[in-house]
Each structure stands twice: as C-alpha cells, then as structure tokens.
mmCIF file of C-alpha atoms in Angstrom:
data_model
loop_
_atom_site.group_PDB
_atom_site.id
_atom_site.type_symbol
_atom_site.label_atom_id
_atom_site.label_comp_id
_atom_site.label_asym_id
_atom_site.label_seq_id
_atom_site.Cartn_x
_atom_site.Cartn_y
_atom_site.Cartn_z
ATOM 1 C CA MET A 189 -26.951 22.263 37.770
ATOM 2 C CA PRO A 190 -26.826 21.054 40.595
ATOM 3 C CA LEU A 191 -27.156 17.304 42.026
ATOM 4 C CA ARG A 192 -29.849 17.696 44.549
ATOM 5 C CA ALA A 193 -31.831 19.346 41.334
ATOM 6 C CA LEU A 194 -30.899 17.140 39.017
ATOM 7 C CA ARG A 195 -32.144 14.346 41.694
ATOM 8 C CA PHE A 196 -35.157 15.810 42.399
ATOM 9 C CA LEU A 197 -36.061 16.230 38.093
ATOM 10 C CA LEU A 198 -35.065 12.991 37.660
ATOM 11 C CA SER A 199 -37.699 12.047 40.162
ATOM 12 C CA ALA A 200 -40.083 14.222 38.508
ATOM 13 C CA LEU A 201 -39.175 12.171 35.117
ATOM 14 C CA LEU A 202 -40.394 9.102 37.233
ATOM 15 C CA PHE A 203 -43.299 9.487 38.426
ATOM 16 C CA SER A 204 -44.459 11.206 35.175
ATOM 17 C CA ALA A 205 -44.033 7.752 33.489
ATOM 18 C CA LEU A 206 -45.483 5.956 36.656
ATOM 19 C CA LEU A 207 -48.496 8.060 35.887
ATOM 20 C CA THR A 208 -48.752 7.691 32.003
ATOM 21 C CA ALA A 209 -47.535 3.765 32.147
ATOM 22 C CA CYS A 210 -50.167 2.089 29.914
ATOM 23 C CA GLY A 211 -49.212 -1.383 31.767
ATOM 24 C CA GLY A 212 -46.959 -3.163 28.742
ATOM 25 C CA SER A 213 -45.912 -6.663 30.052
ATOM 26 C CA GLY A 214 -46.606 -5.749 33.412
ATOM 27 C CA SER A 215 -49.064 -4.448 35.721
ATOM 28 C CA SER A 216 -50.244 -3.254 39.202
ATOM 29 C CA ALA A 217 -49.447 -4.907 42.413
ATOM 30 C CA PRO A 218 -50.338 -4.669 46.039
ATOM 31 C CA PRO A 219 -48.475 -3.036 48.464
ATOM 32 C CA PRO A 220 -45.789 -5.076 50.577
ATOM 33 C CA VAL A 221 -48.602 -6.812 53.357
ATOM 34 C CA GLY A 222 -48.237 -4.937 56.836
ATOM 35 C CA GLY A 223 -46.658 -1.273 54.657
ATOM 36 C CA ILE A 224 -43.178 -0.978 55.536
ATOM 37 C CA THR A 225 -40.973 -0.302 58.600
ATOM 38 C CA VAL A 226 -38.546 2.993 58.761
ATOM 39 C CA THR A 227 -35.718 2.640 61.506
ATOM 40 C CA PRO A 228 -33.667 6.113 61.724
ATOM 41 C CA GLY A 229 -30.197 6.332 62.361
ATOM 42 C CA ASN A 230 -27.143 9.228 62.130
ATOM 43 C CA GLY A 231 -27.993 10.529 58.646
ATOM 44 C CA GLN A 232 -30.293 7.487 57.117
ATOM 45 C CA VAL A 233 -32.694 5.316 57.621
ATOM 46 C CA THR A 234 -33.647 1.600 57.031
ATOM 47 C CA ILE A 235 -36.623 0.518 55.767
ATOM 48 C CA THR A 236 -37.384 -2.861 55.586
ATOM 49 C CA TRP A 237 -40.887 -5.012 53.925
ATOM 50 C CA THR A 238 -42.208 -8.236 52.797
ATOM 51 C CA GLN A 239 -41.316 -8.764 49.377
ATOM 52 C CA ALA A 240 -42.600 -11.051 47.158
ATOM 53 C CA ALA A 241 -41.419 -12.773 44.198
ATOM 54 C CA GLY A 242 -41.261 -11.058 41.108
ATOM 55 C CA VAL A 243 -42.654 -7.349 42.118
ATOM 56 C CA GLU A 244 -40.639 -4.525 42.355
ATOM 57 C CA TYR A 245 -40.873 -2.068 44.551
ATOM 58 C CA TRP A 246 -40.617 1.696 44.219
ATOM 59 C CA LEU A 247 -40.684 4.253 47.526
ATOM 60 C CA MET A 248 -41.040 7.640 47.434
ATOM 61 C CA TYR A 249 -39.685 9.955 50.363
ATOM 62 C CA ALA A 250 -39.815 13.750 51.075
ATOM 63 C CA PRO A 251 -38.991 15.687 54.018
ATOM 64 C CA THR A 252 -42.201 16.713 55.805
ATOM 65 C CA ALA A 253 -43.529 15.208 58.611
ATOM 66 C CA ASN A 254 -47.422 14.911 56.788
ATOM 67 C CA PRO A 255 -48.273 11.915 55.426
ATOM 68 C CA ILE A 256 -47.042 11.550 51.854
ATOM 69 C CA ASP A 257 -50.552 10.523 49.213
ATOM 70 C CA ILE A 258 -48.126 9.083 46.002
ATOM 71 C CA LYS A 259 -50.926 10.456 43.892
ATOM 72 C CA ASN A 260 -50.130 13.849 44.672
ATOM 73 C CA PRO A 261 -46.399 14.561 45.630
ATOM 74 C CA PRO A 262 -45.143 16.931 47.913
ATOM 75 C CA GLY A 263 -42.735 19.223 47.694
ATOM 76 C CA GLY A 264 -39.184 17.575 47.776
ATOM 77 C CA HIS A 265 -40.194 14.582 46.338
ATOM 78 C CA VAL A 266 -38.060 11.401 45.409
ATOM 79 C CA TRP A 267 -38.822 8.104 44.099
ATOM 80 C CA LEU A 268 -36.386 5.700 44.580
ATOM 81 C CA THR A 269 -36.918 3.079 42.423
ATOM 82 C CA ALA A 270 -36.554 -0.632 41.964
ATOM 83 C CA ILE A 271 -35.334 -1.342 44.788
ATOM 84 C CA THR A 272 -35.242 -4.013 47.844
ATOM 85 C CA SER A 273 -35.628 -5.092 51.489
ATOM 86 C CA PRO A 274 -34.480 -3.514 53.745
ATOM 87 C CA TYR A 275 -32.989 -0.825 51.854
ATOM 88 C CA VAL A 276 -30.860 1.602 53.853
ATOM 89 C CA LEU A 277 -31.354 5.999 52.111
ATOM 90 C CA THR A 278 -28.702 7.752 53.442
ATOM 91 C CA GLY A 279 -27.310 11.332 52.765
ATOM 92 C CA LEU A 280 -30.270 12.296 55.291
ATOM 93 C CA THR A 281 -30.728 15.251 57.669
ATOM 94 C CA ASN A 282 -30.265 14.494 61.041
ATOM 95 C CA GLY A 283 -33.111 16.202 63.506
ATOM 96 C CA VAL A 284 -34.974 16.727 60.099
ATOM 97 C CA THR A 285 -38.659 14.730 59.406
ATOM 98 C CA TYR A 286 -39.132 12.658 56.294
ATOM 99 C CA SER A 287 -42.143 10.815 55.196
ATOM 100 C CA PHE A 288 -42.269 7.561 53.356
ATOM 101 C CA ALA A 289 -44.496 5.116 51.392
ATOM 102 C CA MET A 290 -44.004 2.704 48.881
ATOM 103 C CA ASN A 291 -46.321 1.191 46.284
ATOM 104 C CA ALA A 292 -45.928 -1.988 43.862
ATOM 105 C CA ARG A 293 -45.841 -2.878 40.226
ATOM 106 C CA THR A 294 -44.282 -5.665 37.596
ATOM 107 C CA GLY A 295 -42.656 -5.217 35.176
ATOM 108 C CA SER A 296 -43.202 -2.023 33.147
ATOM 109 C CA GLY A 297 -46.667 -2.091 34.774
ATOM 110 C CA PRO A 298 -48.459 1.329 37.015
ATOM 111 C CA GLY A 299 -47.812 1.687 40.118
ATOM 112 C CA GLY A 300 -51.272 -0.205 42.858
ATOM 113 C CA ALA A 301 -51.860 1.321 45.741
ATOM 114 C CA GLN A 302 -49.389 2.948 48.402
ATOM 115 C CA THR A 303 -48.264 1.742 51.775
ATOM 116 C CA PRO A 304 -49.537 4.266 54.618
ATOM 117 C CA SER A 305 -46.605 6.725 54.468
ATOM 118 C CA VAL A 306 -44.656 6.361 57.594
ATOM 119 C CA SER A 307 -42.547 9.311 59.301
ATOM 120 C CA ALA A 308 -39.255 8.896 60.731
ATOM 121 C CA THR A 309 -36.039 11.206 62.043
ATOM 122 C CA PRO A 310 -32.727 10.918 61.618
ATOM 123 C CA ARG A 311 -30.609 11.088 64.577
ATOM 124 C CA ALA A 312 -26.660 10.145 65.481
ATOM 125 C CA ALA A 313 -26.341 7.112 68.314
ATOM 126 C CA GLY A 314 -26.482 7.235 71.844
ATOM 127 C CA THR A 315 -29.877 9.276 71.702
ATOM 128 C CA THR A 316 -32.566 8.438 73.589
ATOM 129 C CA GLY A 317 -34.596 5.601 72.831
ATOM 130 C CA LEU A 318 -31.819 4.450 70.242
ATOM 131 C CA TRP A 319 -30.381 1.766 73.050
ATOM 132 C CA THR A 320 -30.745 -1.634 73.296
ATOM 133 C CA ALA A 321 -29.502 -4.005 76.036
ATOM 134 C CA GLY A 322 -27.799 -7.403 75.554
ATOM 135 C CA THR A 323 -27.942 -10.429 77.764
ATOM 136 C CA ALA A 324 -26.387 -9.273 81.095
ATOM 137 C CA LEU A 325 -22.833 -11.329 81.634
ATOM 138 C CA ALA A 326 -21.026 -12.412 83.614
ATOM 139 C CA GLY A 327 -19.202 -10.101 86.436
ATOM 140 C CA ASP A 328 -17.969 -6.286 85.996
ATOM 141 C CA LEU A 329 -16.751 -5.476 82.185
ATOM 142 C CA ARG A 330 -14.173 -2.855 82.208
ATOM 143 C CA SER A 331 -12.987 -2.197 79.400
ATOM 144 C CA LEU A 332 -13.605 -2.659 75.923
ATOM 145 C CA THR A 333 -11.573 -2.771 72.507
ATOM 146 C CA THR A 334 -11.849 -3.316 68.698
ATOM 147 C CA ASP A 335 -10.057 -4.346 65.687
ATOM 148 C CA GLY A 336 -12.484 -3.286 63.574
ATOM 149 C CA THR A 337 -14.649 -6.321 63.202
ATOM 150 C CA ASN A 338 -14.168 -8.423 66.727
ATOM 151 C CA HIS A 339 -15.162 -6.123 70.013
ATOM 152 C CA VAL A 340 -13.968 -7.950 73.347
ATOM 153 C CA SER A 341 -14.812 -6.788 76.430
ATOM 154 C CA VAL A 342 -12.774 -7.565 79.907
ATOM 155 C CA GLY A 343 -13.150 -7.935 83.286
ATOM 156 C CA THR A 344 -13.205 -9.408 86.440
ATOM 157 C CA GLN A 345 -12.780 -12.704 87.216
ATOM 158 C CA GLY A 346 -10.685 -12.968 84.410
ATOM 159 C CA ALA A 347 -13.245 -12.400 82.013
ATOM 160 C CA ILE A 348 -12.909 -12.145 78.421
ATOM 161 C CA TYR A 349 -15.975 -11.571 75.693
ATOM 162 C CA THR A 350 -15.869 -11.163 71.781
ATOM 163 C CA SER A 351 -18.401 -10.177 69.556
ATOM 164 C CA THR A 352 -19.162 -8.601 66.148
ATOM 165 C CA ASP A 353 -22.173 -7.634 66.925
ATOM 166 C CA GLY A 354 -22.392 -5.939 70.589
ATOM 167 C CA LEU A 355 -25.260 -7.354 71.594
ATOM 168 C CA ASN A 356 -24.314 -11.595 71.211
ATOM 169 C CA TRP A 357 -21.130 -12.221 72.986
ATOM 170 C CA SER A 358 -18.973 -15.773 73.449
ATOM 171 C CA THR A 359 -17.146 -15.617 76.695
ATOM 172 C CA VAL A 360 -13.243 -16.777 76.106
ATOM 173 C CA THR A 361 -10.683 -18.733 78.089
ATOM 174 C CA ASP A 362 -7.526 -17.374 78.683
ATOM 175 C CA ALA A 363 -4.586 -19.828 80.775
ATOM 176 C CA THR A 364 -2.458 -17.669 81.417
ATOM 177 C CA THR A 365 -4.441 -14.276 82.408
ATOM 178 C CA GLY A 366 -6.035 -16.853 84.236
ATOM 179 C CA THR A 367 -8.777 -15.651 87.037
ATOM 180 C CA ASN A 368 -7.423 -12.633 87.863
ATOM 181 C CA ASP A 369 -10.105 -9.290 87.639
ATOM 182 C CA LEU A 370 -8.377 -7.781 84.168
ATOM 183 C CA ASN A 371 -8.194 -4.203 84.026
ATOM 184 C CA SER A 372 -8.226 -2.481 80.452
ATOM 185 C CA VAL A 373 -7.701 -3.936 76.522
ATOM 186 C CA LEU A 374 -6.632 -2.566 74.046
ATOM 187 C CA TYR A 375 -6.673 -3.484 70.292
ATOM 188 C CA PHE A 376 -2.756 -2.085 68.820
ATOM 189 C CA ASN A 377 -2.310 -4.221 65.457
ATOM 190 C CA SER A 378 -2.531 -7.487 63.560
ATOM 191 C CA THR A 379 1.102 -7.720 64.747
ATOM 192 C CA ALA A 380 1.496 -6.949 68.397
ATOM 193 C CA GLY A 381 -2.666 -8.492 68.762
ATOM 194 C CA TYR A 382 -4.476 -7.126 72.105
ATOM 195 C CA VAL A 383 -2.914 -5.518 75.163
ATOM 196 C CA VAL A 384 -4.353 -6.205 78.911
ATOM 197 C CA SER A 385 -3.536 -5.534 82.033
ATOM 198 C CA ASP A 386 -5.106 -6.720 85.780
ATOM 199 C CA ALA A 387 -5.095 -5.899 89.346
ATOM 200 C CA ALA A 388 -2.307 -8.034 89.658
ATOM 201 C CA LYS A 389 -0.157 -5.973 88.258
ATOM 202 C CA HIS A 390 0.381 -8.147 84.780
ATOM 203 C CA ILE A 391 0.740 -6.815 81.029
ATOM 204 C CA TYR A 392 0.072 -9.568 78.798
ATOM 205 C CA TYR A 393 -0.337 -9.549 74.828
ATOM 206 C CA GLY A 394 -1.173 -11.681 71.546
ATOM 207 C CA THR A 395 -2.733 -11.963 69.114
ATOM 208 C CA ASP A 396 -5.384 -14.967 70.191
ATOM 209 C CA LEU A 397 -6.947 -14.425 73.256
ATOM 210 C CA THR A 398 -7.188 -17.783 74.088
ATOM 211 C CA ALA A 399 -2.688 -18.314 74.576
ATOM 212 C CA LEU A 400 -1.535 -14.490 75.984
ATOM 213 C CA THR A 401 1.923 -13.156 76.806
ATOM 214 C CA LEU A 402 3.066 -12.141 79.636
ATOM 215 C CA ALA A 403 4.984 -9.216 78.678
ATOM 216 C CA GLN A 404 5.285 -7.020 81.672
ATOM 217 C CA THR A 405 5.292 -7.491 85.559
ATOM 218 C CA GLY A 406 5.232 -4.479 87.867
ATOM 219 C CA THR A 407 4.779 -2.708 90.948
ATOM 220 C CA SER A 408 1.011 -0.626 89.962
ATOM 221 C CA ASN A 409 -1.710 -2.182 88.768
ATOM 222 C CA ILE A 410 -2.208 -0.518 84.842
ATOM 223 C CA ASN A 411 -5.650 0.612 83.965
ATOM 224 C CA ALA A 412 -6.006 2.012 80.436
ATOM 225 C CA PHE A 413 -4.032 2.078 77.369
ATOM 226 C CA ALA A 414 -3.312 4.107 74.624
ATOM 227 C CA SER A 415 -1.933 4.440 70.919
ATOM 228 C CA ASP A 416 -0.661 6.487 68.133
ATOM 229 C CA GLY A 417 -0.597 3.517 65.925
ATOM 230 C CA THR A 418 3.197 3.726 66.694
ATOM 231 C CA ASN A 419 3.446 3.387 70.827
ATOM 232 C CA LEU A 420 1.892 2.403 73.148
ATOM 233 C CA VAL A 421 1.415 4.639 76.452
ATOM 234 C CA ALA A 422 -0.223 2.564 79.730
ATOM 235 C CA VAL A 423 -1.089 4.244 82.686
ATOM 236 C CA GLY A 424 -2.062 2.873 86.014
ATOM 237 C CA ASN A 425 -1.585 3.920 89.675
ATOM 238 C CA SER A 426 0.852 5.805 91.844
ATOM 239 C CA GLY A 427 1.850 8.020 88.636
ATOM 240 C CA THR A 428 2.433 5.093 86.582
ATOM 241 C CA ILE A 429 3.025 5.342 83.083
ATOM 242 C CA LEU A 430 4.708 2.798 80.812
ATOM 243 C CA ARG A 431 6.000 2.973 76.755
ATOM 244 C CA SER A 432 6.018 0.179 74.535
ATOM 245 C CA THR A 433 6.481 -0.204 70.126
ATOM 246 C CA ASN A 434 5.455 -3.928 70.356
ATOM 247 C CA GLY A 435 3.065 -4.963 73.339
ATOM 248 C CA SER A 436 6.098 -7.001 74.572
ATOM 249 C CA THR A 437 8.551 -5.078 75.807
ATOM 250 C CA TRP A 438 8.326 -1.391 77.927
ATOM 251 C CA THR A 439 9.553 0.919 79.798
ATOM 252 C CA ALA A 440 8.941 3.703 82.275
ATOM 253 C CA ALA A 441 8.078 7.178 81.465
ATOM 254 C CA SER A 442 11.182 8.836 81.797
ATOM 255 C CA SER A 443 9.866 12.124 84.077
ATOM 256 C CA VAL A 444 5.906 12.164 85.395
ATOM 257 C CA PRO A 445 5.377 14.905 87.523
ATOM 258 C CA ALA A 446 3.747 13.145 90.613
ATOM 259 C CA ALA A 447 2.221 10.432 91.771
ATOM 260 C CA ALA A 448 -1.911 10.201 91.172
ATOM 261 C CA ASN A 449 -3.539 7.479 90.510
ATOM 262 C CA LEU A 450 -4.056 7.853 86.712
ATOM 263 C CA HIS A 451 -7.039 6.107 84.970
ATOM 264 C CA SER A 452 -7.710 7.075 81.316
ATOM 265 C CA VAL A 453 -4.943 8.251 78.574
ATOM 266 C CA VAL A 454 -5.971 9.160 74.830
ATOM 267 C CA TYR A 455 -3.312 10.249 71.910
ATOM 268 C CA SER A 456 -4.466 13.554 69.836
ATOM 269 C CA SER A 457 -2.584 15.886 67.430
ATOM 270 C CA GLY A 458 0.509 15.164 69.204
ATOM 271 C CA ILE A 459 -0.523 15.174 72.596
ATOM 272 C CA TRP A 460 -0.512 12.412 74.734
ATOM 273 C CA VAL A 461 -3.220 13.605 78.026
ATOM 274 C CA ALA A 462 -3.167 11.436 80.837
ATOM 275 C CA VAL A 463 -6.237 12.281 83.824
ATOM 276 C CA GLY A 464 -6.443 11.152 87.383
ATOM 277 C CA ASP A 465 -7.338 11.353 90.564
ATOM 278 C CA SER A 466 -7.960 14.577 92.934
ATOM 279 C CA GLY A 467 -8.158 15.964 89.147
ATOM 280 C CA ALA A 468 -4.841 15.208 87.699
ATOM 281 C CA ILE A 469 -4.304 16.193 84.032
ATOM 282 C CA TYR A 470 -0.601 15.203 82.847
ATOM 283 C CA VAL A 471 0.489 15.496 79.173
ATOM 284 C CA SER A 472 3.799 14.831 76.630
ATOM 285 C CA THR A 473 3.683 15.621 73.597
ATOM 286 C CA ASP A 474 7.213 13.012 72.642
ATOM 287 C CA SER A 475 5.753 10.192 72.530
ATOM 288 C CA GLY A 476 5.036 9.643 75.984
ATOM 289 C CA ALA A 477 8.492 9.865 78.352
ATOM 290 C CA ASN A 478 7.945 13.276 79.685
ATOM 291 C CA TRP A 479 5.025 14.227 80.672
ATOM 292 C CA THR A 480 3.946 17.368 82.666
ATOM 293 C CA ILE A 481 1.455 19.534 84.251
ATOM 294 C CA PRO A 482 -0.589 21.581 81.483
ATOM 295 C CA GLY A 483 0.851 25.152 81.706
ATOM 296 C CA GLY A 484 -2.419 26.696 81.063
ATOM 297 C CA SER A 485 -4.969 28.299 83.196
ATOM 298 C CA TYR A 486 -7.636 26.213 84.156
ATOM 299 C CA ALA A 487 -9.809 25.959 86.986
ATOM 300 C CA THR A 488 -8.939 23.851 89.464
ATOM 301 C CA VAL A 489 -11.316 20.752 89.368
ATOM 302 C CA THR A 490 -10.038 18.415 92.863
ATOM 303 C CA SER A 491 -12.530 15.327 91.624
ATOM 304 C CA ASN A 492 -11.400 12.235 90.129
ATOM 305 C CA LEU A 493 -10.580 11.883 86.353
ATOM 306 C CA ARG A 494 -12.023 8.024 85.024
ATOM 307 C CA GLY A 495 -12.234 8.812 81.480
ATOM 308 C CA ILE A 496 -10.659 10.791 78.307
ATOM 309 C CA ALA A 497 -11.214 11.183 74.481
ATOM 310 C CA ALA A 498 -9.940 13.532 71.935
ATOM 311 C CA ASN A 499 -11.147 14.081 68.081
ATOM 312 C CA GLY A 500 -8.513 15.918 66.850
ATOM 313 C CA THR A 501 -9.358 19.163 68.056
ATOM 314 C CA ALA A 502 -10.520 18.787 71.497
ATOM 315 C CA PHE A 503 -9.657 17.156 74.361
ATOM 316 C CA VAL A 504 -12.965 15.552 76.718
ATOM 317 C CA ALA A 505 -11.855 14.166 80.249
ATOM 318 C CA VAL A 506 -15.298 13.230 82.723
ATOM 319 C CA GLY A 507 -14.907 12.063 86.119
ATOM 320 C CA ASP A 508 -17.049 11.840 89.452
ATOM 321 C CA SER A 509 -19.545 13.973 90.881
ATOM 322 C CA GLY A 510 -20.742 15.077 87.381
ATOM 323 C CA THR A 511 -17.369 16.410 86.069
ATOM 324 C CA VAL A 512 -16.137 17.200 82.396
ATOM 325 C CA VAL A 513 -13.186 19.228 81.386
ATOM 326 C CA THR A 514 -11.988 20.099 77.850
ATOM 327 C CA SER A 515 -9.461 21.964 75.918
ATOM 328 C CA ALA A 516 -8.687 22.448 72.723
ATOM 329 C CA ASP A 517 -4.778 22.080 73.081
ATOM 330 C CA GLY A 518 -4.032 20.053 76.104
ATOM 331 C CA SER A 519 -2.570 23.030 78.241
ATOM 332 C CA SER A 520 -5.573 24.944 78.875
ATOM 333 C CA TRP A 521 -8.796 23.753 80.277
ATOM 334 C CA THR A 522 -12.439 24.478 81.302
ATOM 335 C CA SER A 523 -14.405 22.909 83.853
ATOM 336 C CA GLN A 524 -18.366 22.013 84.201
ATOM 337 C CA THR A 525 -20.593 20.138 86.473
ATOM 338 C CA LEU A 526 -23.325 18.301 84.834
ATOM 339 C CA SER A 527 -27.067 18.019 86.033
ATOM 340 C CA GLY A 528 -27.022 14.995 88.400
ATOM 341 C CA SER A 529 -23.623 14.744 89.814
ATOM 342 C CA VAL A 530 -23.343 11.306 88.962
ATOM 343 C CA ASN A 531 -20.048 9.648 88.217
ATOM 344 C CA LEU A 532 -19.249 9.901 84.830
ATOM 345 C CA TYR A 533 -16.604 7.164 83.589
ATOM 346 C CA ALA A 534 -16.484 7.345 80.209
ATOM 347 C CA VAL A 535 -16.607 9.774 76.936
ATOM 348 C CA LYS A 536 -16.065 8.913 72.854
ATOM 349 C CA ALA A 537 -16.281 11.856 70.834
ATOM 350 C CA SER A 538 -16.091 12.301 67.340
ATOM 351 C CA SER A 539 -16.309 15.618 65.227
ATOM 352 C CA ALA A 540 -19.947 15.177 65.099
ATOM 353 C CA GLN A 541 -20.864 14.292 69.097
ATOM 354 C CA HIS A 542 -19.520 13.548 71.951
ATOM 355 C CA VAL A 543 -20.917 11.542 73.969
ATOM 356 C CA ILE A 544 -19.865 10.403 78.336
ATOM 357 C CA VAL A 545 -21.687 7.313 79.828
ATOM 358 C CA GLY A 546 -22.079 7.078 83.560
ATOM 359 C CA ALA A 547 -23.505 5.541 86.730
ATOM 360 C CA ALA A 548 -26.174 3.972 86.621
ATOM 361 C CA GLY A 549 -26.772 3.784 83.150
ATOM 362 C CA SER A 550 -26.696 8.202 83.141
ATOM 363 C CA ALA A 551 -25.612 9.706 79.608
ATOM 364 C CA TYR A 552 -25.035 12.266 77.717
ATOM 365 C CA VAL A 553 -24.576 14.420 74.589
ATOM 366 C CA SER A 554 -23.075 17.504 72.938
ATOM 367 C CA THR A 555 -22.244 18.388 69.846
ATOM 368 C CA ASP A 556 -20.153 21.535 71.124
ATOM 369 C CA GLY A 557 -18.304 19.823 74.215
ATOM 370 C CA SER A 558 -19.910 22.476 76.047
ATOM 371 C CA THR A 559 -23.700 22.261 76.115
ATOM 372 C CA TRP A 560 -24.645 19.148 77.467
ATOM 373 C CA THR A 561 -28.412 16.684 76.826
ATOM 374 C CA ALA A 562 -28.758 13.792 79.272
ATOM 375 C CA GLN A 563 -29.919 10.721 77.573
ATOM 376 C CA THR A 564 -32.315 8.062 78.372
ATOM 377 C CA THR A 565 -30.864 4.821 78.042
ATOM 378 C CA ASN A 566 -33.133 2.564 80.397
ATOM 379 C CA LEU A 567 -29.630 0.594 81.465
ATOM 380 C CA SER A 568 -29.289 0.230 85.223
ATOM 381 C CA GLY A 569 -25.550 -0.463 85.663
ATOM 382 C CA ASP A 570 -23.110 2.002 85.994
ATOM 383 C CA LEU A 571 -21.532 2.525 82.440
ATOM 384 C CA LEU A 572 -17.690 1.528 82.356
ATOM 385 C CA ALA A 573 -16.367 1.426 78.634
ATOM 386 C CA LEU A 574 -17.365 3.320 75.650
ATOM 387 C CA ILE A 575 -16.672 2.671 71.768
ATOM 388 C CA GLY A 576 -17.977 4.224 68.858
ATOM 389 C CA SER A 577 -19.229 6.963 66.438
ATOM 390 C CA PRO A 578 -21.945 8.627 66.072
ATOM 391 C CA THR A 579 -23.460 5.805 63.611
ATOM 392 C CA GLU A 580 -22.916 2.883 65.953
ATOM 393 C CA TYR A 581 -21.463 2.894 70.226
ATOM 394 C CA PHE A 582 -21.354 -0.526 72.150
ATOM 395 C CA VAL A 583 -21.076 -0.070 76.238
ATOM 396 C CA VAL A 584 -20.592 -2.034 79.059
ATOM 397 C CA GLY A 585 -20.134 -1.783 82.164
ATOM 398 C CA THR A 586 -21.054 -3.347 86.461
ATOM 399 C CA SER A 587 -23.438 -6.873 86.708
ATOM 400 C CA GLY A 588 -22.338 -7.724 83.072
ATOM 401 C CA THR A 589 -24.225 -4.560 81.640
ATOM 402 C CA ASN A 590 -23.829 -4.220 77.875
ATOM 403 C CA ALA A 591 -25.278 -2.375 74.552
ATOM 404 C CA ILE A 592 -25.277 -0.758 71.843
ATOM 405 C CA SER A 593 -26.889 1.903 70.204
ATOM 406 C CA LYS A 594 -27.391 2.982 66.843
#
C-alpha cells in the first residue's frame, strides 16, 4: 500500500476512535487559548499554540483553503496525535493551501471543541512577505559567509560581525585588520578557518576572527573568494587571480586573458567562473591555474557583473542595470535584463530556485533561471551579499542592512 494511502487509512482509524471514545480514564479538554498559529515555510509549516499541563493536543489538516470542521473531515485530511508546540510539519507542497484545526483531551478521553480553522500556503524563502530585518549595524556590509553554525559579515571600517540566527549580531574586533575596509570573507575549513580581504590589498586567514594572520600583501584589491573544498581562488582588480590550498600561501594564476576588475567567482562541477567589469567572464578547468574567455556563443554584455552562483547544473551571474546571464556549461551564455533595470549585486542558486538581490532592497526569484519574479523585501539598503537556501536566506548590505527570509 502506498505510504500516502496508508497515512490516510491510519488517520481515518484514529478519527473513528476519537469519535467513539467514551472517555475511559480521560475527558475532553478545551482547545488551546487563542487557537493555533500556522507559519508557512519551504515545504513545511510551523504550528504554535499555548499548551496546558496534562492536556494532549491533536491536529487535523487537509489540502484545502476551506475551513476545517473536525466532525465532518474533508477529503485528504490527516490527523497528528499528541503533538507539542511548536510543531514543524514537513513534506507539504509549496503553493498548495492547507487548512488546520486542533482539539484536545486528557488521557484517552474524546476530543473537545476545536480551534478556529487556520489556512496557510507553504512557500520557499526569499519571496514577498518572508523577509525580516535585523537591527541596523554600523557601516556598509560587503560580504557574508557561514561555517554552518555561525554567520560572519564584514564591511567598512574593519567591521566584523557574527551571528547564529542572522538577526542578532555581535561585534568582533581584530587588531590585525584594524579599521581597514574589508571586502570579502569566506569560511574555508576547520583547519584554515576564514579568509578575509581588505581594501589595502591584504589577505588574512585564521580560525579566530579576533586574531587573524596576515597571509598576503598584493598589488590589487581582492574582491571575492571561492572554494571547491580543497582549493581557494581569490579574484580582484586588474584581472588579479590568486590560488591557495591553505589560506596562508597564495600564488598568482598562470594565465589570465585580460585585466578587468573581477568582482565574484564560483566553483561548480569542475569549472571555475569569475565575472567582472564590462561583462567580463573568465573560465578555468584546472583549479584556477589558467583562465580563458568562454569559447561558446553568448550575447555581448557590457554591464559590470557583480555576483555569480551555481547549483551544479547551471551558472547565474548578475550585474548592473538588471543584467542576468546564465550558462549550463560555462561556455555558452544567454543574457536578459530584468524589469526595473536596477543594479544587481548577489545571487544564490539551488536546484529548487534562484534568488537575486540588489539595489534599494530589490529581490527576484526564479525556479528555472529564465523567468524572474520581483519580490518585496521592505528593505531600503542596497543588498550586497546573500547566502542560504530555499529554506532560509541571509542578506547584508549598505548602511548596516541585515535580514533573513524563512
């Protein structure tokens, strides 16, 4: 029997037992005071309520926008028994509206009166209505990374902040970087820790953000880092591309096709791609040693490209005046201009969806990399850096802007 059918059969049996229960050692209980609150997420919802001691709560839900009457359950309904608040219900379908209602009992007693029915529609993070701003921080925040638990952002005047939730940030003071404007940060691994670049042409590394070590003094500013898990690549102004395996020792790429200012770099499926001013796109397939201009067909792009991301099957780069260029192989590229033509600074790609952020709190979402829908973030700063997934995104930008979407 299919799992879904079995689930519905068990739900029906539970419902029958509920209706025929004679009380036994328990009794009906009033529904939770204030009813239930259902918060949608990516393929899930979170249900919260006020629990009373010694009371058992049962939840019914069904794929319908109509109110649920527990005594006359709708088709496709499911019972969840003896759950506690908050309860995260997963396995739902984005874009489908579900309705929820709860009743309560003690012991093996029958269920009492139900709560008012509540509806919610699961949806991926990054969309309108799912952005929450944190308290503004000092300076412009230019880059963002995570080690899986701690999020780190860096910016002007030596700003370094850490957070575990993307909303509450703590200031970190590092004597080595001082008050230099910081351009980029990336978490590499537990041995090397973080790599950080500044506007004084330095690269730092270390596991302790309060005591970073100077690794490199160069001739050009480094604007971004990327990693394939073993190698690091740093890109910067005047076509600067550096390589490292440990964060402490860096060597220049053997060949770079031109001297464009490079703003972002990404690795995916054996291919490194760097992007920069005047539509520059450079590609490497040998761990960042040699770089070439793509040999495939692509429309001429003259806008500065500011950010690039990949999801294993496609590359997405974004830039000034609403420019978006995409490629499946790093060789052939297609371009388009998004409505509004605002400057776009960062992009995050996944198998489920891509998210772009840019000037004046702008954001766009696509599930195919071709059709993009503008989203409302209610943020006013330019959004310069983005990390996360369809479950939860983190963003930072000018004037200390920081926010999460989940």
